[in-house]
């Protein structure tokens, strides 16, 4: 197989891709079908951060199509992982929240990943926590730049 020599200047970009690939492999853990990066687990995680989340917020955060979210949400509701509610004031607005079964499923997955990654977890966790904070700052910077461009049009 031919190996390509990429531009050495793309250190950040290559590290982001490498981080995604490694985290996908870790998250899969012990041959399980759905890793933590499946949309199901991502939705469950997002729903643990806020009490109510709208479909629009999930679509923006997951970067998926509205139709894909509708299909996935329906399946997750049928599986008892999330609930869908209409806003009491604005009956057209829908929001989701996680159920106890969804919390349990997510917690089991997170526990499994921590078990798989048991060696040097304190050191890696500290490094990752700092990296996540720096990536959030960078994300906010990128997003604010996009908003300025959009507003300028």
PDB file of N, CA and C in Angstrom, residues 53-62 69 93-94 96:
ATOM      1  N   UNK A  53     -33.843  19.915  25.390  1.00  0.00           N
ATOM      2  CA  UNK A  53     -33.089  20.216  24.179  1.00  0.00           C
ATOM      3  C   UNK A  53     -34.037  20.125  22.985  1.00  0.00           C
ATOM      4  N   UNK A  54     -34.008  21.133  22.133  1.00  0.00           N
ATOM      5  CA  UNK A  54     -34.871  21.130  20.955  1.00  0.00           C
ATOM      6  C   UNK A  54     -34.207  20.350  19.814  1.00  0.00           C
ATOM      7  N   UNK A  55     -35.009  19.878  18.870  1.00  0.00           N
ATOM      8  CA  UNK A  55     -34.429  19.222  17.698  1.00  0.00           C
ATOM      9  C   UNK A  55     -33.435  20.130  16.973  1.00  0.00           C
ATOM     10  N   UNK A  56     -33.751  21.405  16.899  1.00  0.00           N
ATOM     11  CA  UNK A  56     -32.862  22.357  16.231  1.00  0.00           C
ATOM     12  C   UNK A  56     -31.483  22.386  16.896  1.00  0.00           C
ATOM     13  N   UNK A  57     -31.453  22.350  18.214  1.00  0.00           N
ATOM     14  CA  UNK A  57     -30.175  22.341  18.938  1.00  0.00           C
ATOM     15  C   UNK A  57     -29.391  21.058  18.654  1.00  0.00           C
ATOM     16  N   UNK A  58     -30.088  19.920  18.630  1.00  0.00           N
ATOM     17  CA  UNK A  58     -29.416  18.646  18.339  1.00  0.00           C
ATOM     18  C   UNK A  58     -28.866  18.625  16.915  1.00  0.00           C
ATOM     19  N   UNK A  59     -29.654  19.113  15.980  1.00  0.00           N
ATOM     20  CA  UNK A  59     -29.221  19.148  14.580  1.00  0.00           C
ATOM     21  C   UNK A  59     -27.947  19.987  14.453  1.00  0.00           C
ATOM     22  N   UNK A  60     -27.928  21.135  15.124  1.00  0.00           N
ATOM     23  CA  UNK A  60     -26.764  22.013  15.056  1.00  0.00           C
ATOM     24  C   UNK A  60     -25.540  21.371  15.704  1.00  0.00           C
ATOM     25  N   UNK A  61     -25.737  20.749  16.858  1.00  0.00           N
ATOM     26  CA  UNK A  61     -24.595  20.181  17.572  1.00  0.00           C
ATOM     27  C   UNK A  61     -24.058  18.917  16.906  1.00  0.00           C
ATOM     28  N   UNK A  62     -24.942  18.100  16.360  1.00  0.00           N
ATOM     29  CA  UNK A  62     -24.519  16.841  15.725  1.00  0.00           C
ATOM     30  C   UNK A  62     -24.182  17.000  14.250  1.00  0.00           C
ATOM     31  N   UNK A  69     -32.359  12.996  12.172  1.00  0.00           N
ATOM     32  CA  UNK A  69     -32.661  13.153  13.592  1.00  0.00           C
ATOM     33  C   UNK A  69     -34.066  12.635  13.891  1.00  0.00           C
ATOM     34  N   UNK A  93     -43.438  23.922  19.415  1.00  0.00           N
ATOM     35  CA  UNK A  93     -42.046  23.623  19.745  1.00  0.00           C
ATOM     36  C   UNK A  93     -41.953  22.326  20.532  1.00  0.00           C
ATOM     37  N   UNK A  94     -41.056  21.461  20.080  1.00  0.00           N
ATOM     38  CA  UNK A  94     -40.840  20.161  20.708  1.00  0.00           C
ATOM     39  C   UNK A  94     -39.476  20.187  21.379  1.00  0.00           C
ATOM     40  N   UNK A  96     -36.655  17.441  23.727  1.00  0.00           N
ATOM     41  CA  UNK A  96     -36.350  16.085  24.178  1.00  0.00           C
ATOM     42  C   UNK A  96     -35.682  16.139  25.534  1.00  0.00           C
TER      43      UNK A  96
END
